[in-house]
Coordinates of C-alpha atoms in Angstrom, one line a residue:
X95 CA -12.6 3.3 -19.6
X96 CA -11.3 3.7 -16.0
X97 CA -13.0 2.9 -13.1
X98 CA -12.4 5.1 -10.2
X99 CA -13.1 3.8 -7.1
X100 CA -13.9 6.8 -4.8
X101 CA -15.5 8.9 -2.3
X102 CA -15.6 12.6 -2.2
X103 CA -12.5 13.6 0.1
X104 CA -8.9 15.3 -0.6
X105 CA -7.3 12.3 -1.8
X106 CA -10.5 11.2 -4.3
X107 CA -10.6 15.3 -5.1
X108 CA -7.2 14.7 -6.5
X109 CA -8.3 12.0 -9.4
X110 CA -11.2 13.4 -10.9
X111 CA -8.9 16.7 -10.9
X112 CA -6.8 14.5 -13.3
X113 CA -10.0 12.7 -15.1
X114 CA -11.8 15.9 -15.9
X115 CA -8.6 17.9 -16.8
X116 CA -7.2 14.7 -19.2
X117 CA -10.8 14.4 -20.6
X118 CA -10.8 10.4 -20.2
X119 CA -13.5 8.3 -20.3
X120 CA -14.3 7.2 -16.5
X121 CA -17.4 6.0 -14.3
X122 CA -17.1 6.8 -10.5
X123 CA -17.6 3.4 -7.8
X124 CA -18.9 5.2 -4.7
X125 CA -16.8 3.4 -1.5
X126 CA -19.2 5.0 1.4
X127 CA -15.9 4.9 3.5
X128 CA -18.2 5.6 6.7
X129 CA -20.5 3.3 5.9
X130 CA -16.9 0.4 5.4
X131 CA -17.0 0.0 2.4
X132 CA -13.3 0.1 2.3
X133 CA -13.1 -3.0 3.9
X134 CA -15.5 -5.2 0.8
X135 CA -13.1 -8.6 -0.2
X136 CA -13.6 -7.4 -3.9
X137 CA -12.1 -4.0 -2.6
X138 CA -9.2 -5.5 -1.0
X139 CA -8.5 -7.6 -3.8
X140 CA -6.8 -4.2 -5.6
X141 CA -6.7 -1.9 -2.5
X142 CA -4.6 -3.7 0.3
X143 CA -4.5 -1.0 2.8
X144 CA -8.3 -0.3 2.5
X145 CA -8.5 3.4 1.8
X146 CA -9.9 5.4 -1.5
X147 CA -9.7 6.1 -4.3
X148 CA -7.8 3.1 -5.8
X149 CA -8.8 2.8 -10.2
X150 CA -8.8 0.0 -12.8
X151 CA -7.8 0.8 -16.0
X152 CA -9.5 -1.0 -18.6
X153 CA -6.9 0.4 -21.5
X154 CA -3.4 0.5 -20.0
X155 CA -0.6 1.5 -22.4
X156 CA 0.5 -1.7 -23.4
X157 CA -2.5 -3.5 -24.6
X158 CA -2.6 -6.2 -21.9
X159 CA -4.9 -7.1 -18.8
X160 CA -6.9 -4.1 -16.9
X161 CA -4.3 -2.4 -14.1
X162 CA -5.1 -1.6 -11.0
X163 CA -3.6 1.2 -9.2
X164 CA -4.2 2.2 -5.4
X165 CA -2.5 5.0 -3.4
X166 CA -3.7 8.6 -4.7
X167 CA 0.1 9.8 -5.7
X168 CA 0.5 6.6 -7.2
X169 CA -2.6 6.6 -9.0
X170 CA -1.5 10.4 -10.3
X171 CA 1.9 9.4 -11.6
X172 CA 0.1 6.6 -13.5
X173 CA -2.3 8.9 -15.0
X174 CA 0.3 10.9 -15.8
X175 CA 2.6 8.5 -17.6
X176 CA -0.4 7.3 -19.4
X177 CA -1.4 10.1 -20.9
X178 CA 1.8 12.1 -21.2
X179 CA 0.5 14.9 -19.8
X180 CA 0.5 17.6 -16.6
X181 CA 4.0 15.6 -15.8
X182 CA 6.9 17.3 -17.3
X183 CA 8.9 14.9 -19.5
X184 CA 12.7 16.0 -18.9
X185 CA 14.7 14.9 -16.1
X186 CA 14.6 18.3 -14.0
X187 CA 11.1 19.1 -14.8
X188 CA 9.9 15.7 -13.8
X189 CA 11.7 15.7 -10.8
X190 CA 10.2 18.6 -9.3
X191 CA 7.1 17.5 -9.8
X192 CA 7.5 14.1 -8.1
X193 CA 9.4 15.8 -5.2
X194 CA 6.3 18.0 -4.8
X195 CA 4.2 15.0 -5.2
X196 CA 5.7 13.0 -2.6
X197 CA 6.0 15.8 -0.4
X198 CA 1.8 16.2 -0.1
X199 CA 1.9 12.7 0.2
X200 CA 4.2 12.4 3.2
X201 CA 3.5 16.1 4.8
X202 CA 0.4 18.4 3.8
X203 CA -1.7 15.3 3.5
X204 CA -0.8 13.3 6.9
X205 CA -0.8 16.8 9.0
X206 CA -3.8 18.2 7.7
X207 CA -5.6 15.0 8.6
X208 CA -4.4 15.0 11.8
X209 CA -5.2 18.7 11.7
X210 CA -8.8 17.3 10.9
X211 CA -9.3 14.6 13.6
X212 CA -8.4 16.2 16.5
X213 CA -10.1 19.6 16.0
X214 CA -13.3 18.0 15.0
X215 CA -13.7 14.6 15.7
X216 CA -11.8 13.7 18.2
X217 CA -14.2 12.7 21.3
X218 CA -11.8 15.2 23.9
X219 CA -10.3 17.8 22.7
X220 CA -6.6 17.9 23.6
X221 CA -5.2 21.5 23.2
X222 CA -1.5 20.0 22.6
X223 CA -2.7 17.5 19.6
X224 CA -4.6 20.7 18.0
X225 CA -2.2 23.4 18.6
X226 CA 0.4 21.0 17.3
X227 CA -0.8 19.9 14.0
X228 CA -2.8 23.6 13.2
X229 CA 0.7 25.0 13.7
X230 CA 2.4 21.8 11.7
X231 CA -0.4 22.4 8.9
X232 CA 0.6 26.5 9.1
X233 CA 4.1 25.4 8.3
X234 CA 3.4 23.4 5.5
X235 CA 0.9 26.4 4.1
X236 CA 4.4 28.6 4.7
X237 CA 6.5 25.9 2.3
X238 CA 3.7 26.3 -0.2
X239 CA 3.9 30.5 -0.2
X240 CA 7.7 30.6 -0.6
X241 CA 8.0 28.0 -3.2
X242 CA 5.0 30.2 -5.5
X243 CA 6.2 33.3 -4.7
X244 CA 8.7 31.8 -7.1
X245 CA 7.1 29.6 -9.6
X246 CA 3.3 30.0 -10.8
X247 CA 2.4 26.5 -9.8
X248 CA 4.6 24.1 -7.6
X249 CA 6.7 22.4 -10.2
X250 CA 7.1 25.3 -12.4
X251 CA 5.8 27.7 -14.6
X252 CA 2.8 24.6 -15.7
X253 CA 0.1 23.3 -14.1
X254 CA 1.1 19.8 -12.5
X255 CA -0.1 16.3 -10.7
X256 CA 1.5 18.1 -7.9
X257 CA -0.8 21.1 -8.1
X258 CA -3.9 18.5 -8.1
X259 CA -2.2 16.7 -4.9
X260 CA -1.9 19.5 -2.7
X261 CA -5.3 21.5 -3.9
X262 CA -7.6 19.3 -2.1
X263 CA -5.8 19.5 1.0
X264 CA -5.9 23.4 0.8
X265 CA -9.6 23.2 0.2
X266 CA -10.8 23.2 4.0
X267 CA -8.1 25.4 5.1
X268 CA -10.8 27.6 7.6
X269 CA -11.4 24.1 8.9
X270 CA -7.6 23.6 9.3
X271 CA -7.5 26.9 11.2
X272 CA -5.3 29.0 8.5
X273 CA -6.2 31.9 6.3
X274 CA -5.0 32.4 3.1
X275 CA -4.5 36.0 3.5
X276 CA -1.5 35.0 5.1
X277 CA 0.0 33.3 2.3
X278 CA -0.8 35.8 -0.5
X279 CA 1.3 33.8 -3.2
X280 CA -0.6 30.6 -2.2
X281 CA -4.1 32.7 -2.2
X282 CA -3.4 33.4 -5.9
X283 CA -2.0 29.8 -6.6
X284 CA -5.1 28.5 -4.7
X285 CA -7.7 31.1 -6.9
X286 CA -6.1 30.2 -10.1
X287 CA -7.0 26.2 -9.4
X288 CA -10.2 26.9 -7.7
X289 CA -10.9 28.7 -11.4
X290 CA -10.5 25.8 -13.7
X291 CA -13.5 23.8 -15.2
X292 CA -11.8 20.7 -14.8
X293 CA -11.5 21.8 -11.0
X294 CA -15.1 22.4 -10.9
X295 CA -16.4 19.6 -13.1
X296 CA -14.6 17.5 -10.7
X297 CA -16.3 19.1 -7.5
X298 CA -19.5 18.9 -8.9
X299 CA -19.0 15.2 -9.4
X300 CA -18.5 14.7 -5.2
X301 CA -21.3 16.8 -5.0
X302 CA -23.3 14.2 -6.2
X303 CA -22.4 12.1 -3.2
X304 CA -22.5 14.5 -0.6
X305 CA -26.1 13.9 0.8
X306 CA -25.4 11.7 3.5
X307 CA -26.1 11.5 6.9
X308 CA -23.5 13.4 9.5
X309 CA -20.8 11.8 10.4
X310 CA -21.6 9.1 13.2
X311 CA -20.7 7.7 16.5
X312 CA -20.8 4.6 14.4
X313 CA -19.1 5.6 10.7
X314 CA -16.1 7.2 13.5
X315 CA -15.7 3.7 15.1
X316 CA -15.2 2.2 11.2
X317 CA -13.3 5.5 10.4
X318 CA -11.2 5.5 13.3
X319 CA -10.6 2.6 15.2
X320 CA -9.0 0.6 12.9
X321 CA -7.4 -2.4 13.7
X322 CA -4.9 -5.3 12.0
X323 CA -7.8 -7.9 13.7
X324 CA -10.6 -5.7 12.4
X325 CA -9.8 -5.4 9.0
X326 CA -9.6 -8.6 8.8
X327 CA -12.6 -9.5 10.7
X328 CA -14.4 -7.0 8.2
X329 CA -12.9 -8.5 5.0
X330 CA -14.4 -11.8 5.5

């Protein structure tokens, strides 16, 4: 059994994408990030930099004490060596699909966020901060096209941890100011995914989670104005 510590955003997206489409056994440990849940000592204890999703694995490989894993990437490499699947196993094939991996993690992930913050809930709206990251986000959706205009799915011709990184972050693309019609090979790469049970199994499981309030003056001071003194302060 794993337990995933979650909440229904990209990042948490990303590991029931792998859960459903692996077929393990796992229960779901809501973290109400708006609500600072992040920020719980028993949290902490396994998720030092106090973000979802972060999972224990009950049955790790080697017999031994449950593992914990935070960090969504990392958490999909582990997954992926566990169950020796959706990570190709020679040396090429595996490192395309960690280069694609790290690549959401350091780029499409960080930019669309930005891309979300500042277009919606920032407090002022700066025109420079939005025009910069919907621009940077555009970019990104232009790396995406070329590379499947190539390949059927972002590490090759088979469906990848890399494909269930950058999904997610495609997801709210009319929030991030794109459209997919201008990306035609990312369109189809994006329809295929969208297609999948395990894709919609997993959606249906945020669903579940998804009646609560709007987000708050008060769940964007937890969200947003975090500090080294503050998480702290709230981990006490």
């Amino acid at each position: 059994m794993i337990d995933l510590y979650y909440w229904p955003t990209p990042n948490g997206h990303k590991i029931t994408m792998f859960l459903e489409e692996a077929g393990l056994d796992y229960r779901i440990v809501p973290v109400d990030i708006g609500a600072g849940d992040q920020f719980k000592p028993d949290f902490l204890a396994f998720a030092p930099n106090n973000r979802m999703p972060a999972i224990v694995d009950h049955n790790p490989v080697d017999g031994g004490e449950p593992v914990t894993v935070f960090e969504s990437g990392a958490i999909l490499v582990y997954l992926a060596e566990k169950t020796g699947r959706f990570m190709a196993k020679d040396l090429r094939g595996r490192k395309s699909t960690l280069e694609w991996v790290f690549w959401q993690m350091g780029g499409l992930g960080p930019m669309a966020g930005q891309n979300h913050h500042f277009a919606i809930y920032a407090p002022e709206k700066i025109p420079y901060a939005i025009n910069r990251y919907v621009n940077e986000t555009n970019r990104l959706y232009g790396v995406l096209d070329r590379r499947l205009a190539k390949h059927a799915f972002l590490a090759g011709d088979a469906y990848s941890i890399a494909d269930m990184a950058s999904y997610p972050w495609v997801v709210p693309y009319e929030r991030q100011g794109q459209k997919l019609e201008d990306t035609p090979h990312l369109k189809r790469w994006f329809e295929a995914i969208a297609g999948r049970p395990a894709t919609k199994a997993a959606y249906a499981k945020g669903l579940e989670l998804s009646n609560r309030p709007a987000v708050t003056e008060a769940s964007k001071s937890i969200l947003f104005n975090q500090t080294a003194a503050s998480v702290a302060s709230a981990a006490r």
